[in-house]
Short mmCIF file of C-alpha atoms in Angstrom, two decimals:
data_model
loop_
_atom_site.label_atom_id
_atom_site.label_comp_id
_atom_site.label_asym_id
_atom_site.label_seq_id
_atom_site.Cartn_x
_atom_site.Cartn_y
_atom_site.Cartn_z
CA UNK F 1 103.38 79.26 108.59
CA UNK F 2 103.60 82.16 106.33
CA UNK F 3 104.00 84.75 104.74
CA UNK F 4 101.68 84.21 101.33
CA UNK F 5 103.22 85.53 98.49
CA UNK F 6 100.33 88.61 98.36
CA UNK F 7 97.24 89.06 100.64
CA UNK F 8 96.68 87.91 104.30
CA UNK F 9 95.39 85.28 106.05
CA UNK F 10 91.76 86.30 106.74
CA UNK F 11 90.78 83.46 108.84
CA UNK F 12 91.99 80.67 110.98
CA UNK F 13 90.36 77.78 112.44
CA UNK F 14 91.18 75.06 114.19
CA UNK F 15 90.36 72.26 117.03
CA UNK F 16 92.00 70.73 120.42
CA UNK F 17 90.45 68.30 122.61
CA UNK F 18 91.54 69.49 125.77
CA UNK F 19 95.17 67.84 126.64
CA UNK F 20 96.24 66.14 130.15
CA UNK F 21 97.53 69.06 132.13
CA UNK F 22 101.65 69.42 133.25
CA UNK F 23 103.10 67.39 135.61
CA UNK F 24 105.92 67.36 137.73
CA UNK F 25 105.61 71.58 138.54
CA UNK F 26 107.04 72.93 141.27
CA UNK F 27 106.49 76.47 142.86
CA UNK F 28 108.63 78.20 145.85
CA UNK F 29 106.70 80.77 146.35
CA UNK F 30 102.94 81.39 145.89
CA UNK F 31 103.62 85.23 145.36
CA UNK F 32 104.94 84.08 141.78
CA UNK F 33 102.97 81.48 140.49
CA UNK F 34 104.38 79.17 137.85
CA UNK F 35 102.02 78.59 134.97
CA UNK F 36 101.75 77.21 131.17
CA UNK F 37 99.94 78.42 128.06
CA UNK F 38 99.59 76.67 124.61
CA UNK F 39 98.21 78.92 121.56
CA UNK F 40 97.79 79.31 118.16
CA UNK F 41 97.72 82.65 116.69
CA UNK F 42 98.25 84.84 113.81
CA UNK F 43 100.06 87.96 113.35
CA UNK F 44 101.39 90.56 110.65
CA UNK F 45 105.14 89.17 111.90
CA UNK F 46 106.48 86.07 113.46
CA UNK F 47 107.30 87.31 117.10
CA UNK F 48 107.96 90.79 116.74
CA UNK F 49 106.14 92.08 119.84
CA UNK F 50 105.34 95.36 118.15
CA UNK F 51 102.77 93.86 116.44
CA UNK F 52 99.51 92.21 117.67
CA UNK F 53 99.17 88.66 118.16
CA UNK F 54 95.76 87.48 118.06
CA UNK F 55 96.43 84.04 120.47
CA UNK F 56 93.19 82.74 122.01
CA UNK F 57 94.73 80.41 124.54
CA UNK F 58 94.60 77.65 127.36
CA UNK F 59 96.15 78.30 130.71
CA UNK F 60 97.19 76.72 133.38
CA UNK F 61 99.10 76.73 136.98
CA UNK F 62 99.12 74.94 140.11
CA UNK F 63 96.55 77.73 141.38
CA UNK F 64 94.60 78.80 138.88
CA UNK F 65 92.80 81.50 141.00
CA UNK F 66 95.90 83.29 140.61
CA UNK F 67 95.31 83.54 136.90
CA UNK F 68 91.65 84.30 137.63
CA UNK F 69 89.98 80.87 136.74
CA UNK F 70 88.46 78.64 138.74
CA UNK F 71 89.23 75.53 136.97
CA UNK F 72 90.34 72.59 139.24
CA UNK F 73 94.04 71.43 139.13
CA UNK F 74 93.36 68.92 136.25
CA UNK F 75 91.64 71.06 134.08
CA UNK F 76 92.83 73.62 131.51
CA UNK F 77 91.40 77.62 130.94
CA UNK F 78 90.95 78.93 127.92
CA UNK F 79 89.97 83.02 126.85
CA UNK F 80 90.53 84.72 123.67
CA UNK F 81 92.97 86.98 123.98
CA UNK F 82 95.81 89.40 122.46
CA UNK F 83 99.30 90.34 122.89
CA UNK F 84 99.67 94.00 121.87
CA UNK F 85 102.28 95.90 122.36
CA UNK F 86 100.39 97.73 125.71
CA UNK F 87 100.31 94.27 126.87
CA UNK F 88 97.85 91.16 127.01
CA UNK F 89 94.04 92.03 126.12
CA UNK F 90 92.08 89.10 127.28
CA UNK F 91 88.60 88.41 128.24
CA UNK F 92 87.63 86.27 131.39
CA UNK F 93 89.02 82.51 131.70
CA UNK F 94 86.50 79.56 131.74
CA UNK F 95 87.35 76.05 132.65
CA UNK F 96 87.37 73.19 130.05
CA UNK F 97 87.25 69.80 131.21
CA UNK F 98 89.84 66.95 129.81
CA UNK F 99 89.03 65.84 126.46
CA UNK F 100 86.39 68.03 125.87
CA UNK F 101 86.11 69.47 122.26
CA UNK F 102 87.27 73.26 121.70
CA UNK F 103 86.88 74.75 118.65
CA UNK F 104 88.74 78.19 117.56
CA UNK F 105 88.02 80.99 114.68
CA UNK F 106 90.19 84.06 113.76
CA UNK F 107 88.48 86.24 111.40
CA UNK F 108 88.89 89.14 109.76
CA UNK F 109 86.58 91.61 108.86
CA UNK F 110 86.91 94.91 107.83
CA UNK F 111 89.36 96.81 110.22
CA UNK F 112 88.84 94.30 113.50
CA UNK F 113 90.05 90.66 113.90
CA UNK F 114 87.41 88.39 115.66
CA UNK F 115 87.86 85.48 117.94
CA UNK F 116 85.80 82.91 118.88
CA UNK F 117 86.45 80.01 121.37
CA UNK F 118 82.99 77.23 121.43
CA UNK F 119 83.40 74.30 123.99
CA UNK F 120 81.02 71.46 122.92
CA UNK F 121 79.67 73.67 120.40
CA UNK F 122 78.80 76.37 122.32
CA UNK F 123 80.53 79.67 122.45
CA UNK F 124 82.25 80.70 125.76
CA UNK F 125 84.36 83.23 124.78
CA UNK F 126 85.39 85.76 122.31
CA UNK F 127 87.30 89.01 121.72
CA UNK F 128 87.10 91.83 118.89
CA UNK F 129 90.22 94.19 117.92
CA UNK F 130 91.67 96.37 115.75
CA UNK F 131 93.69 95.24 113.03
CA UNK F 132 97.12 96.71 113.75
CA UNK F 133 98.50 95.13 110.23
CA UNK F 134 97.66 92.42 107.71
CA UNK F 135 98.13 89.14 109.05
CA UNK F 136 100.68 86.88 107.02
CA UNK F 137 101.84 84.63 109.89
CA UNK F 138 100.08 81.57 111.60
CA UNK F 139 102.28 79.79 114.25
CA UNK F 140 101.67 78.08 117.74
CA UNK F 141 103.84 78.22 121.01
CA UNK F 142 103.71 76.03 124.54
CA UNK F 143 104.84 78.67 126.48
CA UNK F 144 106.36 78.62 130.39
CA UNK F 145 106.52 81.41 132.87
CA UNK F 146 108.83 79.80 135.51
CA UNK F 147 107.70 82.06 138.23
CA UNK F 148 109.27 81.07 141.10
CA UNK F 149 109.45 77.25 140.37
CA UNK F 150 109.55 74.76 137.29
CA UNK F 151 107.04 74.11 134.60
CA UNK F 152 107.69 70.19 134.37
CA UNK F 153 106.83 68.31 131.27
CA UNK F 154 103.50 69.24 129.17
CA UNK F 155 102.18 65.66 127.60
CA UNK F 156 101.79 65.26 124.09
CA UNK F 157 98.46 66.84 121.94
CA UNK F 158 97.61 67.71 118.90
CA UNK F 159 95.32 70.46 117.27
CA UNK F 160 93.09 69.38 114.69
CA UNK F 161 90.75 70.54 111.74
CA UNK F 162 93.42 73.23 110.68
CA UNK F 163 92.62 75.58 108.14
CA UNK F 164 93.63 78.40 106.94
CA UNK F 165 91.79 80.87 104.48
CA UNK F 166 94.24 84.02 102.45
CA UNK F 167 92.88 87.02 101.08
CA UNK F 168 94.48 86.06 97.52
CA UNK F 169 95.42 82.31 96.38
CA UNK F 170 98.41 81.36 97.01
CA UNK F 171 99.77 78.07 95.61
CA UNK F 172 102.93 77.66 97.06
CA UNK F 173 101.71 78.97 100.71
CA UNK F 174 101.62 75.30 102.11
CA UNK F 175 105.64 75.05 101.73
CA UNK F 176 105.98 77.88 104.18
CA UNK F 177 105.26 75.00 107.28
CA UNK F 178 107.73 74.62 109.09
CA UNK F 179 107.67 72.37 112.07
CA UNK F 180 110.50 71.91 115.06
CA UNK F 181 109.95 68.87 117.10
CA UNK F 182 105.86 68.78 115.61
CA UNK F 183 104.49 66.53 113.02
CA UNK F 184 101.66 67.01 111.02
CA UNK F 185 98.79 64.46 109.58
CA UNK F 186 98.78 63.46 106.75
CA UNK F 187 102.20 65.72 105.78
CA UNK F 188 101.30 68.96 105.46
CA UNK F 189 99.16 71.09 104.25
CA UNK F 190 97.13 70.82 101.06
CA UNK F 191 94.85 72.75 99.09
CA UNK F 192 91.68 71.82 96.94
CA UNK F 193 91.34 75.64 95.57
CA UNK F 194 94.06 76.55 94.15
CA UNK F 195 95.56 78.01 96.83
CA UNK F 196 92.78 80.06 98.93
CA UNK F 197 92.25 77.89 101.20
CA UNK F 198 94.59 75.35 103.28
CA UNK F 199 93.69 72.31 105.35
CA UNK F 200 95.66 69.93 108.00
CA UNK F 201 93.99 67.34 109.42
CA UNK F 202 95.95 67.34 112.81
CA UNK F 203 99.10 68.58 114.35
CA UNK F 204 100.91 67.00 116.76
CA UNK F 205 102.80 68.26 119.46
CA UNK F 206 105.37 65.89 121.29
CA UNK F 207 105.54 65.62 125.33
CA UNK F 208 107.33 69.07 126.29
CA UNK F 209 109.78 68.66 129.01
CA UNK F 210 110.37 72.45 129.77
CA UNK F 211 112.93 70.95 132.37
CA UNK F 212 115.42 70.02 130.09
CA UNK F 213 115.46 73.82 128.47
CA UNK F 214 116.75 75.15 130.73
#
């Protein structure tokens, strides 16, 4: 979603109740470890990987030691975290049960962009960093690393409680969503400002058969 027509986004927040974890992964070799993210995350582009991506995410693989989280094998980890061009900057993975309530914030303030990440209400993570450029992009990925196996199929969730705050109001920001394969309800996004600030109650993400892409 993006860009606004002046300004940035200077904060994002949003909800997930932790999804069912991927089935039907397979791995060859336990030197390369298959394993899944989803994220939302804001950036000054939309996947140029010169610039930062602010992505607090949940993780997951067959062995989730190998990622450095001790969640079981039905369970999800979650960090805040950012893809700079150097690479990922992340802090330490914590486990987070099925269904249990996560909530996200990306703010900026100043020079930095803040993260936050609060399962049942209490915070368990977050991440400061510099802000590389203004952020005019929000957008969300389920993302596979193959390693030496398959990902299998990632059931359906949705994020929740969307909203999104710009620097400068914006009316027309809201028919910058665009959705492949997603749905979002009610239909997207609406304001009650004028345009500052812009609100989806939920977002929801179909079953994700990473099989059949490749």
């Amino acid at each position: 979603m993006g860009p606004p027509a002046h300004g940035q986004i200077t904060q994002a927040t949003y909800s997930i109740a932790a999804p069912g974890v991927p089935q039907g992964t397979t791995v060859t070799d336990p030197r390369d470890e298959v394993w899944t993210s989803i994220w939302i995350g804001v950036s000054a582009t939309q996947g140029d990987a010169s610039n930062s991506l602010y992505q607090p995410l949940f993780n997951w693989s067959p062995d989730q030691k190998s990622q450095g989280c001790s969640a079981g094998a039905d369970e999800w980890c979650v960090a805040a975290s950012t893809y700079t061009s150097a690479g990922q900057v992340a802090q330490a993975y914590v486990p987070v049960a099925r269904d249990a309530p996560v909530d996200f914030e990306i703010t900026v303030h100043n020079t930095h962009v803040h993260q936050s990440v609060r399962v049942d209400g209490h915070r368990v993570s977050h991440q400061s960093d510099p802000l590389s450029h203004p952020l005019r992009y929000l957008y969300s990925a389920d993302e596979c690393y193959t390693g030496s196996g398959t990902c299998g199929s990632l059931p359906s969730y949705r994020w929740t409680n969307i909203t999104i705050v710009l620097s400068e109001a914006d009316p027309r920001f809201g028919q910058t969503l665009a959705l492949v394969g997603a749905a979002s309800s009610p239909s997207g996004f609406s304001t009650a400002d004028g345009g500052s600030s812009w609100h989806a109650a939920a977002v929801v993400i179909p079953v994700d058969d990473f099989a059949a892409k490749h």
